[in-house]
């Protein structure tokens, strides 16, 4: 159970959360905590369960089983809805409304509306107030959709692939805007993304999912520090003994060149070159190796020690 002290600490706490569509589980046995005040990336391949998870947190999808709390309150509480903004992938806007009318609608629908924040976001992108939303570019539509979302003054902002349809320049601009506004308003952001590079630059936390289950969760720095990328020359196909004693997430050999992503259980012995991997290398390693044991940092674990092989590791 969540104590009163803890209530504001965790923006999202899922315990044994599951969602089944007919016979198929889209999300299963999902337990994770996301601390308040973070920008958390939700990553995973197509069909991993990302949209379902966002929908569960936004109350668009009903859980089949388990418990989901937002800032300590059950997701079904009406107060939770008022504090949450959800931006779907297609960023629905009324195409015949102008930018100004769209903001007015936001003001009328939301009792806690922050006109100043919404206008600031629109103005900094030089959006013409009289333009119809249907005539805006992808980047401009994203900006207006974010203005609507931040105008709600949400405690939790859920974004489904916010940058998917943007060119690199617009994605960079919208990413910067998102981070600046989240910091300004103290908003916790959970965003799904295919673009690992965006996640690496924007997010200080990460939840990686596959097959509806957690593969990795925690602060990005802590997750990175728990891994090593080891390379060296190796003549047989088997994983070398010095490497096999660690938790091996992924091992590959190309010719004589051997590479492994590991969670070290102590010093790496032998003539191996060992470096801290990038976030992309870690994510790709887990996505390519569905059977590798998941890793959740202590902070990210919602239900105590999970079924994972190793605990805290000294790199
Ligand atoms: P992602 O966002 O990571 O691509 P989704 O959450 O959309 O993944 O989907 C997870 C799984 O649930 C997929 O197998 C998908 O086909 C299935 N699914 C999602 N929504 C529905 C639905 N409304 N009805 C039936 N199956 C669904």
CSV table of C-alpha atoms and ligand atoms in Angstrom, one decimal:
chain,number,residue,atom,x,y,z
A,1,UNK,CA,0.0,0.0,0.0
A,2,UNK,CA,1.0,3.6,-0.5
A,3,UNK,CA,1.6,5.6,2.6
A,4,UNK,CA,0.6,9.3,2.8
A,5,UNK,CA,4.3,10.3,2.7
A,6,UNK,CA,4.7,8.4,-0.5
A,7,UNK,CA,1.6,9.7,-2.2
A,8,UNK,CA,3.3,12.6,-4.1
A,9,UNK,CA,6.6,10.7,-4.7
A,10,UNK,CA,5.5,8.4,-7.4
A,11,UNK,CA,3.7,9.8,-10.4
A,12,UNK,CA,2.9,6.3,-11.6
A,13,UNK,CA,2.8,3.0,-9.6
A,14,UNK,CA,1.6,-0.1,-11.3
A,15,UNK,CA,1.3,-3.4,-9.5
A,16,UNK,CA,0.4,-6.6,-11.3
A,17,UNK,CA,-1.3,-4.5,-14.0
A,18,UNK,CA,-2.8,-6.4,-16.9
A,19,UNK,CA,-4.9,-5.7,-20.0
A,20,UNK,CA,-6.3,-8.4,-22.1
A,21,UNK,CA,-8.1,-7.9,-25.4
A,22,UNK,CA,-10.1,-11.0,-26.0
A,23,UNK,CA,-7.6,-13.8,-25.5
A,24,UNK,CA,-4.5,-11.8,-25.9
A,25,UNK,CA,-2.7,-9.9,-23.2
A,26,UNK,CA,-1.4,-6.6,-24.4
A,27,UNK,CA,0.1,-5.8,-20.9
A,28,UNK,CA,0.7,-8.5,-18.3
A,29,UNK,CA,2.1,-8.7,-14.8
A,30,UNK,CA,3.3,-5.1,-15.1
A,31,UNK,CA,4.8,-3.6,-12.0
A,32,UNK,CA,6.8,-0.4,-12.1
A,33,UNK,CA,7.2,2.9,-10.3
A,34,UNK,CA,8.0,6.2,-12.1
A,35,UNK,CA,9.1,9.0,-9.7
A,36,UNK,CA,7.4,12.4,-9.8
A,37,UNK,CA,9.2,15.2,-11.7
A,38,UNK,CA,10.8,13.0,-14.3
A,39,UNK,CA,10.7,12.9,-18.0
A,40,UNK,CA,10.3,9.2,-18.6
A,41,UNK,CA,10.6,7.5,-22.0
A,42,UNK,CA,8.4,4.5,-22.7
A,43,UNK,CA,10.1,2.5,-25.4
A,44,UNK,CA,9.7,-0.9,-27.1
A,45,UNK,CA,9.0,-2.4,-30.5
A,46,UNK,CA,5.6,-2.2,-32.3
A,47,UNK,CA,2.9,-4.0,-30.4
A,48,UNK,CA,4.9,-4.0,-27.1
A,49,UNK,CA,2.1,-2.5,-25.2
A,50,UNK,CA,3.1,1.2,-25.0
A,51,UNK,CA,-0.1,2.7,-26.2
A,52,UNK,CA,-2.1,0.4,-24.0
A,53,UNK,CA,0.0,1.5,-21.0
A,54,UNK,CA,-0.5,5.2,-21.8
A,55,UNK,CA,-4.3,4.5,-22.3
A,56,UNK,CA,-4.5,2.8,-18.9
A,57,UNK,CA,-2.8,5.8,-17.2
A,58,UNK,CA,-5.1,8.1,-19.1
A,59,UNK,CA,-8.2,6.1,-18.2
A,60,UNK,CA,-9.1,5.4,-21.8
A,61,UNK,CA,-8.3,1.7,-21.4
A,62,UNK,CA,-9.8,-0.2,-18.5
A,63,UNK,CA,-7.4,-2.7,-16.7
A,64,UNK,CA,-8.3,-6.3,-16.7
A,65,UNK,CA,-6.4,-6.9,-13.5
A,66,UNK,CA,-4.0,-5.2,-11.1
A,67,UNK,CA,-3.6,-1.8,-9.5
A,68,UNK,CA,-2.6,1.5,-11.0
A,69,UNK,CA,-2.0,4.6,-9.0
A,70,UNK,CA,-1.3,8.1,-10.2
A,71,UNK,CA,0.3,10.3,-7.5
A,72,UNK,CA,-0.9,7.8,-4.9
A,73,UNK,CA,-4.6,7.8,-6.0
A,74,UNK,CA,-6.3,4.9,-7.8
A,75,UNK,CA,-6.4,5.8,-11.5
A,76,UNK,CA,-10.3,5.6,-11.4
A,77,UNK,CA,-10.5,8.6,-8.9
A,78,UNK,CA,-12.0,11.6,-10.7
A,79,UNK,CA,-9.3,13.9,-9.2
A,80,UNK,CA,-6.7,11.9,-11.2
A,81,UNK,CA,-8.4,12.7,-14.5
A,82,UNK,CA,-8.3,16.4,-13.8
A,83,UNK,CA,-4.5,16.3,-13.2
A,84,UNK,CA,-3.7,14.2,-16.3
A,85,UNK,CA,-3.3,15.3,-19.9
A,86,UNK,CA,-3.0,12.8,-22.7
A,87,UNK,CA,-1.9,13.6,-26.2
A,88,UNK,CA,-2.7,10.8,-28.6
A,89,UNK,CA,-0.5,10.0,-31.5
A,90,UNK,CA,-2.7,11.7,-34.1
A,91,UNK,CA,-2.9,14.9,-32.1
A,92,UNK,CA,-6.6,15.4,-32.7
A,93,UNK,CA,-7.5,19.0,-33.4
A,94,UNK,CA,-10.6,20.4,-35.1
A,95,UNK,CA,-9.3,21.3,-38.6
A,96,UNK,CA,-11.8,24.1,-39.1
A,97,UNK,CA,-11.0,25.8,-35.8
A,98,UNK,CA,-8.4,28.5,-35.8
A,99,UNK,CA,-5.5,28.5,-33.4
A,100,UNK,CA,-7.3,31.1,-31.3
A,101,UNK,CA,-10.6,29.2,-31.3
A,102,UNK,CA,-8.7,26.0,-30.3
A,103,UNK,CA,-7.2,27.8,-27.3
A,104,UNK,CA,-10.6,29.2,-26.4
A,105,UNK,CA,-12.1,25.8,-26.4
A,106,UNK,CA,-9.2,24.6,-24.1
A,107,UNK,CA,-10.0,27.4,-21.7
A,108,UNK,CA,-13.7,26.6,-21.7
A,109,UNK,CA,-13.2,22.9,-21.1
A,110,UNK,CA,-10.7,23.2,-18.3
A,111,UNK,CA,-11.3,24.8,-15.0
A,112,UNK,CA,-7.6,25.1,-14.2
A,113,UNK,CA,-6.7,26.5,-17.6
A,114,UNK,CA,-3.5,28.5,-17.8
A,115,UNK,CA,-3.9,30.9,-20.7
A,116,UNK,CA,-0.5,32.4,-20.2
A,117,UNK,CA,1.3,29.1,-20.6
A,118,UNK,CA,-0.8,28.1,-23.6
A,119,UNK,CA,-0.2,31.5,-25.3
A,120,UNK,CA,3.5,31.4,-24.5
A,121,UNK,CA,3.8,28.1,-26.3
A,122,UNK,CA,1.8,29.3,-29.3
A,123,UNK,CA,3.6,32.6,-29.5
A,124,UNK,CA,7.1,31.2,-29.2
A,125,UNK,CA,6.4,29.2,-32.4
A,126,UNK,CA,5.0,32.2,-34.1
A,127,UNK,CA,1.8,30.4,-34.8
A,128,UNK,CA,-0.7,32.7,-36.6
A,129,UNK,CA,-3.7,33.0,-34.2
A,130,UNK,CA,-6.1,33.2,-37.2
A,131,UNK,CA,-4.8,30.2,-39.1
A,132,UNK,CA,-7.1,27.1,-39.3
A,133,UNK,CA,-5.5,24.1,-37.6
A,134,UNK,CA,-6.0,22.0,-40.7
A,135,UNK,CA,-3.5,24.3,-42.5
A,136,UNK,CA,-0.7,24.0,-40.0
A,137,UNK,CA,2.5,22.0,-40.6
A,138,UNK,CA,3.2,18.9,-38.5
A,139,UNK,CA,5.5,20.9,-36.2
A,140,UNK,CA,2.9,23.6,-35.7
A,141,UNK,CA,0.2,21.1,-35.0
A,142,UNK,CA,2.4,19.5,-32.4
A,143,UNK,CA,3.1,22.8,-30.8
A,144,UNK,CA,-0.6,23.7,-30.6
A,145,UNK,CA,-1.5,20.3,-29.2
A,146,UNK,CA,1.2,20.8,-26.5
A,147,UNK,CA,-0.1,24.2,-25.8
A,148,UNK,CA,-3.5,22.6,-25.1
A,149,UNK,CA,-1.9,19.9,-23.0
A,150,UNK,CA,0.2,22.3,-20.9
A,151,UNK,CA,-2.7,24.8,-20.7
A,152,UNK,CA,-4.5,22.1,-18.6
A,153,UNK,CA,-1.6,22.4,-16.0
A,154,UNK,CA,-1.4,18.7,-15.7
A,155,UNK,CA,0.7,17.0,-13.0
A,156,UNK,CA,1.1,14.1,-15.4
A,157,UNK,CA,1.5,14.5,-19.1
A,158,UNK,CA,1.2,11.4,-21.2
A,159,UNK,CA,2.4,11.6,-24.8
A,160,UNK,CA,2.0,8.9,-27.4
A,161,UNK,CA,4.8,9.2,-30.0
A,162,UNK,CA,4.9,13.0,-29.8
A,163,UNK,CA,7.6,13.3,-32.4
A,164,UNK,CA,6.8,10.5,-34.7
A,165,UNK,CA,5.6,12.5,-37.7
A,166,UNK,CA,8.0,15.4,-37.4
A,167,UNK,CA,11.1,16.2,-39.5
A,168,UNK,CA,14.4,16.3,-37.5
A,169,UNK,CA,14.3,20.1,-37.1
A,170,UNK,CA,10.7,20.2,-35.9
A,171,UNK,CA,11.4,17.2,-33.6
A,172,UNK,CA,14.3,19.1,-32.1
A,173,UNK,CA,12.3,22.2,-31.6
A,174,UNK,CA,9.3,20.4,-30.1
A,175,UNK,CA,11.6,18.3,-27.9
A,176,UNK,CA,13.2,21.4,-26.5
A,177,UNK,CA,9.8,23.0,-25.9
A,178,UNK,CA,8.5,19.9,-24.1
A,179,UNK,CA,11.5,19.8,-21.7
A,180,UNK,CA,11.4,23.5,-21.0
A,181,UNK,CA,7.7,23.6,-20.2
A,182,UNK,CA,7.8,20.4,-18.1
A,183,UNK,CA,10.6,21.9,-16.1
A,184,UNK,CA,8.8,25.3,-15.8
A,185,UNK,CA,5.5,23.7,-14.6
A,186,UNK,CA,7.1,20.8,-12.7
A,187,UNK,CA,5.1,18.3,-14.8
A,188,UNK,CA,5.9,14.6,-14.9
A,189,UNK,CA,6.1,13.5,-18.5
A,190,UNK,CA,5.7,9.9,-19.7
A,191,UNK,CA,6.3,9.7,-23.5
A,192,UNK,CA,6.4,6.7,-25.8
A,193,UNK,CA,8.8,7.0,-28.6
A,194,UNK,CA,10.4,4.9,-31.3
A,195,UNK,CA,13.2,7.4,-31.7
A,196,UNK,CA,15.8,6.2,-29.3
A,197,UNK,CA,18.0,9.2,-30.0
A,198,UNK,CA,15.2,11.5,-28.8
A,199,UNK,CA,14.7,9.4,-25.7
A,200,UNK,CA,18.4,9.5,-25.0
A,201,UNK,CA,18.5,13.3,-25.1
A,202,UNK,CA,15.2,14.1,-23.5
A,203,UNK,CA,14.5,11.5,-20.8
A,204,UNK,CA,16.1,11.1,-17.4
A,205,UNK,CA,14.0,7.9,-16.8
A,206,UNK,CA,13.1,5.0,-18.9
A,207,UNK,CA,10.7,2.1,-19.0
A,208,UNK,CA,11.4,-0.4,-21.8
A,209,UNK,CA,8.6,-2.9,-22.6
A,210,UNK,CA,8.3,-5.9,-24.8
A,211,UNK,CA,5.4,-8.4,-25.1
A,212,UNK,CA,3.5,-6.3,-22.5
A,213,UNK,CA,6.2,-6.8,-19.8
A,214,UNK,CA,8.9,-4.6,-18.3
A,215,UNK,CA,12.4,-5.2,-19.7
A,216,UNK,CA,14.2,-2.2,-18.2
A,217,UNK,CA,13.1,0.5,-15.8
A,218,UNK,CA,14.8,3.2,-13.8
A,219,UNK,CA,16.9,6.4,-14.0
A,220,UNK,CA,18.9,6.4,-17.3
A,221,UNK,CA,22.2,7.1,-15.5
A,222,UNK,CA,21.7,4.3,-13.1
A,223,UNK,CA,20.7,1.9,-15.9
A,224,UNK,CA,23.7,2.9,-18.0
A,225,UNK,CA,26.1,2.5,-15.0
A,226,UNK,CA,24.9,-1.0,-14.4
A,227,UNK,CA,25.9,-2.2,-17.9
A,228,UNK,CA,29.2,-2.7,-19.8
A,229,UNK,CA,29.9,-3.3,-23.5
A,230,UNK,CA,32.8,-5.7,-23.7
A,231,UNK,CA,34.7,-6.4,-26.9
A,232,UNK,CA,37.6,-8.5,-27.8
A,233,UNK,CA,39.0,-11.3,-30.0
A,234,UNK,CA,37.5,-14.7,-29.4
A,235,UNK,CA,38.0,-17.8,-31.5
A,236,UNK,CA,35.0,-20.0,-30.7
A,237,UNK,CA,31.3,-19.4,-30.9
A,238,UNK,CA,30.7,-20.0,-27.2
A,239,UNK,CA,30.5,-17.1,-24.7
A,240,UNK,CA,34.0,-16.9,-23.1
A,241,UNK,CA,34.1,-18.0,-19.5
A,242,UNK,CA,35.2,-14.6,-18.1
A,243,UNK,CA,32.1,-13.1,-19.7
A,244,UNK,CA,29.7,-15.9,-18.9
A,245,UNK,CA,30.1,-15.3,-15.1
A,246,UNK,CA,28.3,-11.9,-15.5
A,247,UNK,CA,24.7,-11.4,-16.5
A,248,UNK,CA,24.9,-11.5,-20.3
A,249,UNK,CA,22.2,-9.5,-22.0
A,250,UNK,CA,23.4,-10.0,-25.5
A,251,UNK,CA,26.5,-11.7,-27.0
A,252,UNK,CA,27.5,-11.5,-30.7
A,253,UNK,CA,30.4,-12.7,-32.7
A,254,UNK,CA,31.4,-11.4,-36.1
A,255,UNK,CA,34.4,-13.3,-37.4
A,256,UNK,CA,36.9,-13.2,-34.5
A,257,UNK,CA,35.4,-10.1,-33.0
A,258,UNK,CA,33.3,-10.8,-30.0
A,259,UNK,CA,30.9,-8.2,-28.4
A,260,UNK,CA,28.7,-8.5,-25.4
A,261,UNK,CA,26.4,-6.3,-23.4
A,262,UNK,CA,26.6,-7.4,-19.8
A,263,UNK,CA,25.5,-6.5,-16.3
A,264,UNK,CA,28.8,-7.1,-14.5
A,265,UNK,CA,28.8,-9.0,-11.2
A,266,UNK,CA,32.3,-7.8,-10.4
A,267,UNK,CA,35.4,-6.8,-12.3
A,268,UNK,CA,35.6,-8.0,-15.9
A,269,UNK,CA,38.7,-10.2,-16.1
A,270,UNK,CA,40.9,-11.0,-19.1
A,271,UNK,CA,41.9,-9.0,-22.1
A,272,UNK,CA,38.5,-7.5,-22.7
A,273,UNK,CA,37.9,-3.9,-23.6
A,274,UNK,CA,35.1,-2.7,-21.3
A,275,UNK,CA,33.2,0.6,-21.8
A,276,UNK,CA,29.9,2.1,-20.6
A,277,UNK,CA,27.4,1.6,-23.4
A,278,UNK,CA,25.2,4.3,-24.8
A,279,UNK,CA,21.5,4.2,-24.0
A,280,UNK,CA,20.8,3.1,-27.6
A,281,UNK,CA,23.2,0.2,-27.2
A,282,UNK,CA,21.5,-0.9,-24.0
A,283,UNK,CA,18.0,-0.6,-25.4
A,284,UNK,CA,18.9,-2.4,-28.6
A,285,UNK,CA,20.6,-5.2,-26.7
A,286,UNK,CA,17.5,-5.9,-24.6
A,287,UNK,CA,15.2,-5.6,-27.6
A,288,UNK,CA,17.3,-8.1,-29.6
A,289,UNK,CA,17.4,-10.5,-26.7
A,290,UNK,CA,13.9,-11.2,-25.5
A,291,UNK,CA,15.0,-13.8,-23.0
A,292,UNK,CA,17.6,-11.6,-21.2
A,293,UNK,CA,16.6,-11.1,-17.6
A,294,UNK,CA,14.9,-7.7,-17.0
A,295,UNK,CA,16.5,-5.0,-14.9
A,296,UNK,CA,14.6,-2.6,-12.7
A,297,UNK,CA,16.4,-0.2,-10.4
A,298,UNK,CA,15.5,-0.3,-6.7
A,299,UNK,CA,13.6,2.9,-7.3
A,300,UNK,CA,11.6,1.5,-10.2
A,301,UNK,CA,10.5,-1.6,-8.4
A,302,UNK,CA,6.9,-1.4,-7.3
A,303,UNK,CA,6.7,-4.8,-5.7
A,304,UNK,CA,10.0,-5.4,-3.9
A,305,UNK,CA,12.7,-7.6,-5.4
A,306,UNK,CA,11.5,-9.1,-8.6
A,307,UNK,CA,12.5,-12.2,-10.4
A,308,UNK,CA,15.8,-10.9,-11.7
A,309,UNK,CA,19.1,-12.6,-11.5
A,310,UNK,CA,21.2,-9.9,-10.1
A,311,UNK,CA,20.8,-7.1,-7.6
A,312,UNK,CA,23.0,-4.0,-7.2
A,313,UNK,CA,26.1,-4.5,-9.2
A,314,UNK,CA,29.5,-3.0,-8.9
A,315,UNK,CA,30.8,-2.2,-12.3
B,1,LIG,P1,2.5,-0.4,-29.0
B,1,LIG,O1,1.9,1.0,-28.6
B,1,LIG,O2,3.7,-0.7,-28.2
B,1,LIG,O3,2.7,-0.5,-30.5
B,1,LIG,P2,-0.1,-1.5,-28.3
B,1,LIG,O4,-0.4,-1.1,-26.9
B,1,LIG,O5,-0.8,-0.6,-29.3
B,1,LIG,O6,1.4,-1.5,-28.6
B,1,LIG,O7,-0.6,-3.0,-28.6
B,1,LIG,C1,-0.2,-4.0,-27.7
B,1,LIG,C2,-0.9,-5.3,-28.2
B,1,LIG,O8,-2.3,-5.2,-28.0
B,1,LIG,C3,-0.8,-5.6,-29.7
B,1,LIG,O9,-0.7,-7.0,-29.9
B,1,LIG,C4,-2.1,-5.0,-30.3
B,1,LIG,O10,-2.4,-5.7,-31.5
B,1,LIG,C5,-3.1,-5.3,-29.2
B,1,LIG,N1,-4.1,-4.3,-29.1
B,1,LIG,C6,-4.0,-3.0,-28.9
B,1,LIG,N2,-5.2,-2.4,-28.9
B,1,LIG,C7,-6.1,-3.3,-29.1
B,1,LIG,C8,-7.6,-3.3,-29.3
B,1,LIG,N3,-8.3,-2.2,-29.1
B,1,LIG,N4,-8.2,-4.5,-29.6
B,1,LIG,C9,-7.5,-5.7,-29.7
B,1,LIG,N5,-6.1,-5.7,-29.6
B,1,LIG,C10,-5.4,-4.6,-29.3
